[in-house]
Coordinates of C-alpha atoms and ligand atoms in Angstrom, one line a residue:
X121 CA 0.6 32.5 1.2
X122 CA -2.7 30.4 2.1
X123 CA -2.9 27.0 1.2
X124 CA -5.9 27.9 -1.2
X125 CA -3.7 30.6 -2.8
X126 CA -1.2 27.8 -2.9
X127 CA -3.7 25.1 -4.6
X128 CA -4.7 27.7 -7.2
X129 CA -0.8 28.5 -8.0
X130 CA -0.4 24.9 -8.8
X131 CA -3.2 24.3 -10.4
X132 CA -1.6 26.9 -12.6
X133 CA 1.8 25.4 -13.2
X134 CA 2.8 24.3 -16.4
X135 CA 2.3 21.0 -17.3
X136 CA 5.5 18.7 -15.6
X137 CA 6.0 20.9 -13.0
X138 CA 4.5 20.6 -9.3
X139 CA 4.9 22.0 -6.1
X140 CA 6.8 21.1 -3.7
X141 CA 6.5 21.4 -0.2
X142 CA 7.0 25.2 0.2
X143 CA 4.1 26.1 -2.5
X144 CA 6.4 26.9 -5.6
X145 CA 6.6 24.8 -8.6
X146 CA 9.5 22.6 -8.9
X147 CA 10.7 21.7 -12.3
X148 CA 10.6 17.7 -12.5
X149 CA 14.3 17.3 -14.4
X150 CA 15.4 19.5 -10.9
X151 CA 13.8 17.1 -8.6
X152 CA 14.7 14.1 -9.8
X153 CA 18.5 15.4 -10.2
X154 CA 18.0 16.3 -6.4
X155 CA 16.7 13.2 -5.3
X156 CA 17.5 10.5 -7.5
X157 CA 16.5 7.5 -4.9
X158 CA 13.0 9.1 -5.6
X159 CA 12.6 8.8 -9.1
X160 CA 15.2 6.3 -10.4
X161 CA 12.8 2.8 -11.1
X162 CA 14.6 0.2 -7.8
X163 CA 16.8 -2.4 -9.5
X164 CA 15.2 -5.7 -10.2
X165 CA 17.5 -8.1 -7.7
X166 CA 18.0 -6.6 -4.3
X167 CA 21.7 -8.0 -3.7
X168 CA 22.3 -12.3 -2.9
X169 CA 20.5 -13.7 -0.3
X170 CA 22.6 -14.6 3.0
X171 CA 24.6 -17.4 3.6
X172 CA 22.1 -18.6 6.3
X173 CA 18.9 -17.8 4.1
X174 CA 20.3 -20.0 1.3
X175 CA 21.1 -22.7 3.8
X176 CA 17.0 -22.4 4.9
X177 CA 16.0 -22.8 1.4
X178 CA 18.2 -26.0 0.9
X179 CA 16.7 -27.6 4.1
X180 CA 13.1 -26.5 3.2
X181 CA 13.8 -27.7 -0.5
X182 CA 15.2 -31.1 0.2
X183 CA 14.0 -31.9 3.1
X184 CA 10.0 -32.9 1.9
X185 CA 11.6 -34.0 -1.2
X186 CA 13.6 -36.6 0.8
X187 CA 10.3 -37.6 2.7
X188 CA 8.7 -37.8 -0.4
X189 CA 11.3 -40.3 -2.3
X190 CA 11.2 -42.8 1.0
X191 CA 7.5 -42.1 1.1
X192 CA 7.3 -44.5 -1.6
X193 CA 8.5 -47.4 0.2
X194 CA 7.9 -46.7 3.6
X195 CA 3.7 -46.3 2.4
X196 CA 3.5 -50.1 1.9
X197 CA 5.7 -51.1 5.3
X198 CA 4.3 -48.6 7.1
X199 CA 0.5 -48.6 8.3
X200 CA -0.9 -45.3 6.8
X201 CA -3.5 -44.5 9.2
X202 CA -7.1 -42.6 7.9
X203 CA -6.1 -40.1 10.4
X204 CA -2.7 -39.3 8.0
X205 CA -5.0 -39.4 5.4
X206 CA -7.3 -36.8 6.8
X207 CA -4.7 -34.5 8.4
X208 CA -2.8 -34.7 5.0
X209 CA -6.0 -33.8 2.8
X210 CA -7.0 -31.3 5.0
X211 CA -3.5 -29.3 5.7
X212 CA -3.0 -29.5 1.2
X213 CA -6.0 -27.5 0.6
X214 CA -5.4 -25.2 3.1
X215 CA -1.7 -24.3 2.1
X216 CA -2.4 -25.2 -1.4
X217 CA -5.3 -22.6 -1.3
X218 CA -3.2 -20.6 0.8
X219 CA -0.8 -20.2 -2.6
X220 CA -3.4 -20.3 -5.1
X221 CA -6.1 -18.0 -4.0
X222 CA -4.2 -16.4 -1.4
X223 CA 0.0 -15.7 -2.6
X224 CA -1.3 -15.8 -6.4
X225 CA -4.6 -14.2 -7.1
X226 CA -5.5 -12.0 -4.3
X227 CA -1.6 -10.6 -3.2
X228 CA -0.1 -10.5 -6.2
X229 CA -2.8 -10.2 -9.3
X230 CA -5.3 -8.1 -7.1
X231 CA -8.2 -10.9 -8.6
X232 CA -10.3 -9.2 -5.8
X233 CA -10.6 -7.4 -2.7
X234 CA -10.8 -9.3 0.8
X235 CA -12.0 -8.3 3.9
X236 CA -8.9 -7.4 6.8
X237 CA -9.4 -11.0 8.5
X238 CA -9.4 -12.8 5.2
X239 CA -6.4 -11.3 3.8
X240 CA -4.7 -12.4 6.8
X241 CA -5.9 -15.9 6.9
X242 CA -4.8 -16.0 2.7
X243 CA -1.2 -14.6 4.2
X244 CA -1.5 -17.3 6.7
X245 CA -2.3 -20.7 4.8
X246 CA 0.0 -19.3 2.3
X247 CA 2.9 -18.9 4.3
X248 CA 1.9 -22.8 5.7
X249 CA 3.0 -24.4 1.9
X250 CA 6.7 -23.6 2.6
X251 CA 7.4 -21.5 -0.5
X252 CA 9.0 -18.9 1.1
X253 CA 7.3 -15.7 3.0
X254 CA 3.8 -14.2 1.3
X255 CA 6.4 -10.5 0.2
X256 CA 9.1 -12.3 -1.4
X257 CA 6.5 -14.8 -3.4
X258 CA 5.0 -12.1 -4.4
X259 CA 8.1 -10.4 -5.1
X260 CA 9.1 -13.6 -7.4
X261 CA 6.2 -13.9 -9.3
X262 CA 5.0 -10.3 -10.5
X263 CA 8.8 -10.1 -11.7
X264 CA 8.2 -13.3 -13.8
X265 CA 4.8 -11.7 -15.1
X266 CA 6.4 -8.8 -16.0
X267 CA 9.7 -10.4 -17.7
X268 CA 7.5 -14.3 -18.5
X269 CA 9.9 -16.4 -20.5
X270 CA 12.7 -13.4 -21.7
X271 CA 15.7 -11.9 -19.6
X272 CA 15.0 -10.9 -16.1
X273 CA 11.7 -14.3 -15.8
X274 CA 13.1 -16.2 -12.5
X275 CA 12.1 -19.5 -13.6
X276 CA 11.8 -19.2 -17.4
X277 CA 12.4 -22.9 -18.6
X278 CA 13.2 -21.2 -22.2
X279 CA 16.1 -19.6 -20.2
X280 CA 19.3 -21.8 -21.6
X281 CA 17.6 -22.2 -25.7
X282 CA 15.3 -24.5 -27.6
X283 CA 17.5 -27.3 -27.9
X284 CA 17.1 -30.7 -26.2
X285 CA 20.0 -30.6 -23.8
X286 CA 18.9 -27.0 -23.1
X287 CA 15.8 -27.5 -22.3
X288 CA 16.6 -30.6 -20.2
X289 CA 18.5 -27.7 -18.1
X290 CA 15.7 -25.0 -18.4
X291 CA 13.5 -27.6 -16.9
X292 CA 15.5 -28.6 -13.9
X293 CA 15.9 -24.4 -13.7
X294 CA 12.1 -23.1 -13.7
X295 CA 11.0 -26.3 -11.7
X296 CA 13.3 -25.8 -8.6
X297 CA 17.0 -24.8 -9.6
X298 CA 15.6 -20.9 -9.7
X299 CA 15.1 -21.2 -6.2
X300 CA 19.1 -22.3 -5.3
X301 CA 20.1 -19.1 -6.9
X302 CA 21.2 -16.4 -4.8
X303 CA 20.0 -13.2 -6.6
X304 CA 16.8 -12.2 -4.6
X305 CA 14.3 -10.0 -6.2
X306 CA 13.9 -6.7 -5.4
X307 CA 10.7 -6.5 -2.7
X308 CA 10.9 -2.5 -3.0
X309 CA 9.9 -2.4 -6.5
X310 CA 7.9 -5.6 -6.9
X311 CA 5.8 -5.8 -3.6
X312 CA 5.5 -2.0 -2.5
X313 CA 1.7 -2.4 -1.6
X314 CA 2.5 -5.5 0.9
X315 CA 5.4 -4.0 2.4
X316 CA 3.4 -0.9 3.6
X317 CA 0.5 -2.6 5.3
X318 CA 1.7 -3.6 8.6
X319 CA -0.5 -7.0 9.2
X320 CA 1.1 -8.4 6.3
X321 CA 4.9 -7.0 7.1
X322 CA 4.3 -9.0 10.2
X323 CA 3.0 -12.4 9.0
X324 CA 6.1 -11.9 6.3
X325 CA 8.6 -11.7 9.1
X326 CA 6.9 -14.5 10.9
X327 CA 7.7 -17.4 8.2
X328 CA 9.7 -19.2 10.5
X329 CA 6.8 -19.9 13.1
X330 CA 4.5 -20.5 9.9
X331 CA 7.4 -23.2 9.0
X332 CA 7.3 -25.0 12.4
X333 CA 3.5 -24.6 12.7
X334 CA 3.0 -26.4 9.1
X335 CA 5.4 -29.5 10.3
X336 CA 4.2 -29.5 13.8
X337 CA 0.4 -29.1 13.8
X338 CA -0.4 -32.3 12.2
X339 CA 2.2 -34.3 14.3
X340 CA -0.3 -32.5 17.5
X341 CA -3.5 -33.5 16.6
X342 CA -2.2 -37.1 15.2
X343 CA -0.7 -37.3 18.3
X344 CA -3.9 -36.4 20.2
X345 CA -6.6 -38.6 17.6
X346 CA -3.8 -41.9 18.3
X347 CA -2.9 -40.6 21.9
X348 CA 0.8 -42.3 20.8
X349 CA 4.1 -40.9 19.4
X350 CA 4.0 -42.7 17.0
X351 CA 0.8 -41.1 15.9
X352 CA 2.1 -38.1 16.2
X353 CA 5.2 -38.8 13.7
X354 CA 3.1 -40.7 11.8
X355 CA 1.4 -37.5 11.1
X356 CA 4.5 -35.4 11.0
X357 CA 5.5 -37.5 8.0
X358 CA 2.5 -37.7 6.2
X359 CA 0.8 -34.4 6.7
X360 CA 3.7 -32.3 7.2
X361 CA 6.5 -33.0 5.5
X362 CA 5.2 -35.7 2.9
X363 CA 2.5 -33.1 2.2
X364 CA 4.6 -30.1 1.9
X365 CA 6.7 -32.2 -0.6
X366 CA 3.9 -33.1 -3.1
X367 CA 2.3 -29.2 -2.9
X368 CA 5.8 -28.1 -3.5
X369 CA 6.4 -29.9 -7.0
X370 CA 2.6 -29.6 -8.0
X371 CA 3.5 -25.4 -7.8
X372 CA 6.8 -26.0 -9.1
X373 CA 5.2 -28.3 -12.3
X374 CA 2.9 -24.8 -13.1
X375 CA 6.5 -23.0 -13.5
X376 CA 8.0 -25.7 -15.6
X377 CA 5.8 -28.0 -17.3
X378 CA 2.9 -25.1 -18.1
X379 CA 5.3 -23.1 -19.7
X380 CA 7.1 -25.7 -21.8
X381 CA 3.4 -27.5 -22.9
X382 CA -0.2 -27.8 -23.2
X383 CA -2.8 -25.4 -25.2
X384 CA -2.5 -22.0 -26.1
X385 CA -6.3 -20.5 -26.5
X386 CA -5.9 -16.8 -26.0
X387 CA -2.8 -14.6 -26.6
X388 CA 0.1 -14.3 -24.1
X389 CA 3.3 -12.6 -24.6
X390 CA 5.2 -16.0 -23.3
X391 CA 5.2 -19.6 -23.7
X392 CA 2.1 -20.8 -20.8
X393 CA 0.0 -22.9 -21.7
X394 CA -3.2 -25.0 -20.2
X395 CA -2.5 -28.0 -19.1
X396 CA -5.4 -30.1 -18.0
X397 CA -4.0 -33.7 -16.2
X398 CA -3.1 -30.8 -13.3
X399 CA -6.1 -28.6 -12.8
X400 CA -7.2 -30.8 -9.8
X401 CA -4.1 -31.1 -8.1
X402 CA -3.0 -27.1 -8.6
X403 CA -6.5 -26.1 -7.8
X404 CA -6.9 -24.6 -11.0
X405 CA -3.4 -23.0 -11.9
X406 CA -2.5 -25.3 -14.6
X407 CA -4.8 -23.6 -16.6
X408 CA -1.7 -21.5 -17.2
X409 CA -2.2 -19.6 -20.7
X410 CA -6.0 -18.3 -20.1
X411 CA -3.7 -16.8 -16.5
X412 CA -1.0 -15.0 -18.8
X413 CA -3.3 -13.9 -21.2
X414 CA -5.8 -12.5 -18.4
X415 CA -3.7 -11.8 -15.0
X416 CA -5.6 -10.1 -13.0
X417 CA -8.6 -12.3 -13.9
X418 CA -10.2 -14.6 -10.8
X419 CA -10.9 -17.3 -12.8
X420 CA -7.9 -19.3 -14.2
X421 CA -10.5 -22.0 -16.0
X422 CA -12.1 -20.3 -18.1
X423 CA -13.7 -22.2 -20.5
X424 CA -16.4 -24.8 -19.8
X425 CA -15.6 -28.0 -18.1
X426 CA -12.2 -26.6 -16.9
X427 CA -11.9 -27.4 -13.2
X428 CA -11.2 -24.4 -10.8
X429 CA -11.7 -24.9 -7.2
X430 CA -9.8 -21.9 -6.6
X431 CA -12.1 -19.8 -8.8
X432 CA -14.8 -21.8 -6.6
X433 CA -13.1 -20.8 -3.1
X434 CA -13.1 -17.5 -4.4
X435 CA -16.8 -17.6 -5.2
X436 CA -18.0 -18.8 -1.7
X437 CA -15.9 -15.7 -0.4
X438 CA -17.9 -13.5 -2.5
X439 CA -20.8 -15.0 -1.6
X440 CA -19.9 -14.8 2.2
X441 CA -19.3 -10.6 1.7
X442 CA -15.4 -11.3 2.6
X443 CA -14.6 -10.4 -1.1
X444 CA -15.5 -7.8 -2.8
X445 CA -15.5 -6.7 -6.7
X446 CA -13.8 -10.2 -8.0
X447 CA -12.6 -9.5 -11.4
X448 CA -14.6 -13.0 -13.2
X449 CA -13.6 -13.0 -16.9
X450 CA -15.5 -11.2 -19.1
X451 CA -16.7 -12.9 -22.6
X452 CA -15.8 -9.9 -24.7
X453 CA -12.3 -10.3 -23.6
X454 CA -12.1 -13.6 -23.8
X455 CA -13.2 -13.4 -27.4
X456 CA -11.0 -10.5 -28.5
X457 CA -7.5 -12.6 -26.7
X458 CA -8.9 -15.9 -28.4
X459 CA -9.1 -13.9 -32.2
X460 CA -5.5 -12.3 -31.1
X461 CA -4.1 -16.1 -30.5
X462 CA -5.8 -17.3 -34.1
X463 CA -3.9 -14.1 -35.9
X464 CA -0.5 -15.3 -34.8
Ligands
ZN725 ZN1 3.8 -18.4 -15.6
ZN726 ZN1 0.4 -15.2 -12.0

């Protein structure tokens, strides 16, 4: 039989049947019975993660967080240089953009499409904020989109019940207890996309290096501006582990804190809201309900004086031809999910 004789038999075939590879139809029911690995949807956790990948998290966890509680004292004995200051403000937009516009909008909501080299410099900068590799955040966060604040949400702070004690717990949970838990989420089903494009597999298995490059390149070029050690630790401190620290719990705050208060504008399925005392510090996450209500939407802010410098980084991309057909909220929707949230 010819392949055109072939196309036309299929194009034939009743509807729920295809062809397989040898040009007859195959009846779906049959195929999936055959090859159930094909067909069955991938479970949503993917087995506990090792014993040395949970020891990793605890280091990379409490580790900035311990820099950050004797940051406190140590800033007034210690001499904190401008050159801290500068490495540190320079190395939290880069990661933090790294997550917001890199991890969050582009990899896992698909707010736009990015040239090859800028969708590896977003894998990059994210993979320098220490939240785990660019797949597996992914991973995480399209299964909380897809479960947000019911059975199956990672870090749902709602997860333990309404009362005060148990939300004193749910807190703690969707803030950073979520991450000590050793059920990892399934990349096969969540990140497909990622784990098919080679660049990105790469960068993923990479974390590591990202890790060391994130603590040690600021202690490299303090060390170089002060030409001393103690510049270079100086700088460690501050700009690396100091700074991964305070990007860590601004991210964190978005899963806990935006989903226990602030507005609720437009409809979501869940419990996100807009909270606007962290829309400078999260680069524009905070603005958490407009994002469940519209995900795929470039612009968290949406609504007039809501600061997004993401939505802003995004922009200059767009404007630079490095992204491409940006999905910027539209004011029909906006006005259809802000009439849904007034009906209840
Ligand atoms: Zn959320
Ligand atoms: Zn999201």
């Amino acid at each position: 039989m010819t392949t055109t004789e072939q196309e036309q038999r299929a194009s034939k075939a009743k509807p729920g049947f295809r062809p397989d590879k040898t040009g007859s139809t195959v009846d779906i029911v049959t195929h999936a019975r055959e090859h159930p690995e094909q067909t069955r949807p991938r479970p949503v956790i993917d087995g506990p993660r090792s014993s040395a990948g949970q020891v990793s998290v605890y280091i990379g966890v409490l580790l900035p967080l311990a820099a950050l509680v004797a940051a406190v004292p140590l800033a007034w004995g210690w001499s904190l240089t401008w050159t801290d200051v500068v490495l540190f403000s320079v190395f939290y937009v880069v990661s933090g953009l790294g997550v917001t516009v890199g991890y969050h909008r582009y990899f896992t909501h698909g707010s736009f499409k990015a040239n090859k080299g800028l969708r590896g410099a977003l894998a990059v900068a994210g993979s320098l904020s220490v939240q785990g590799s660019v797949i597996t955040w992914v991973a995480d966060h399209r299964r909380h989109h897809a479960f947000s604040d019911t059975d199956g949400d990672p870090h749902s702070p709602w997860a333990f019940g309404d009362s005060p004690w148990a939300l004193a717990k749910g807190f703690w949970h969707a803030h950073m207890g979520w991450l000590f838990e050793r059920d990892v989420t399934n990349r096969i089903r969540f990140a497909p996309d990622l784990l098919k494009d080679r660049m990105i597999l790469t960068i993923d298995k990479m974390f590591g290096v990202w890790v060391l490059v994130t603590l040690l390149l600021p202690a490299l070029i303090g060390g170089l501006v002060t030409m001393s050690w103690w510049g270079a630790f100086t700088a460690f401190f501050w700009a690396g582990l100091v700074r991964v620290a305070v990007l860590h719990h601004i991210t964190w705050s978005v899963n806990s804190i935006c989903h226990m208060v602030g507005e609720k504008p437009y409809h979501s399925r869940d419990k996100a809201g807009n909270f606007w005392p962290l829309a400078v510090a999260s680069f524009g996450e905070s603005w958490h309900n407009s994002h469940h209500a519209d995900p795929t939407c470039a612009r968290h802010g949406v609504d007039k004086g809501q600061i997004d410098i993401s939505a802003r980084m995004i922009r200059v991309f767009e404007r630079l031809g490095w992204a491409t057909k940006v999905k910027w909220s539209k004011p029909e929707r906006r006005a259809k999910l802000a009439a849904k949230a007034q009906e209840g």
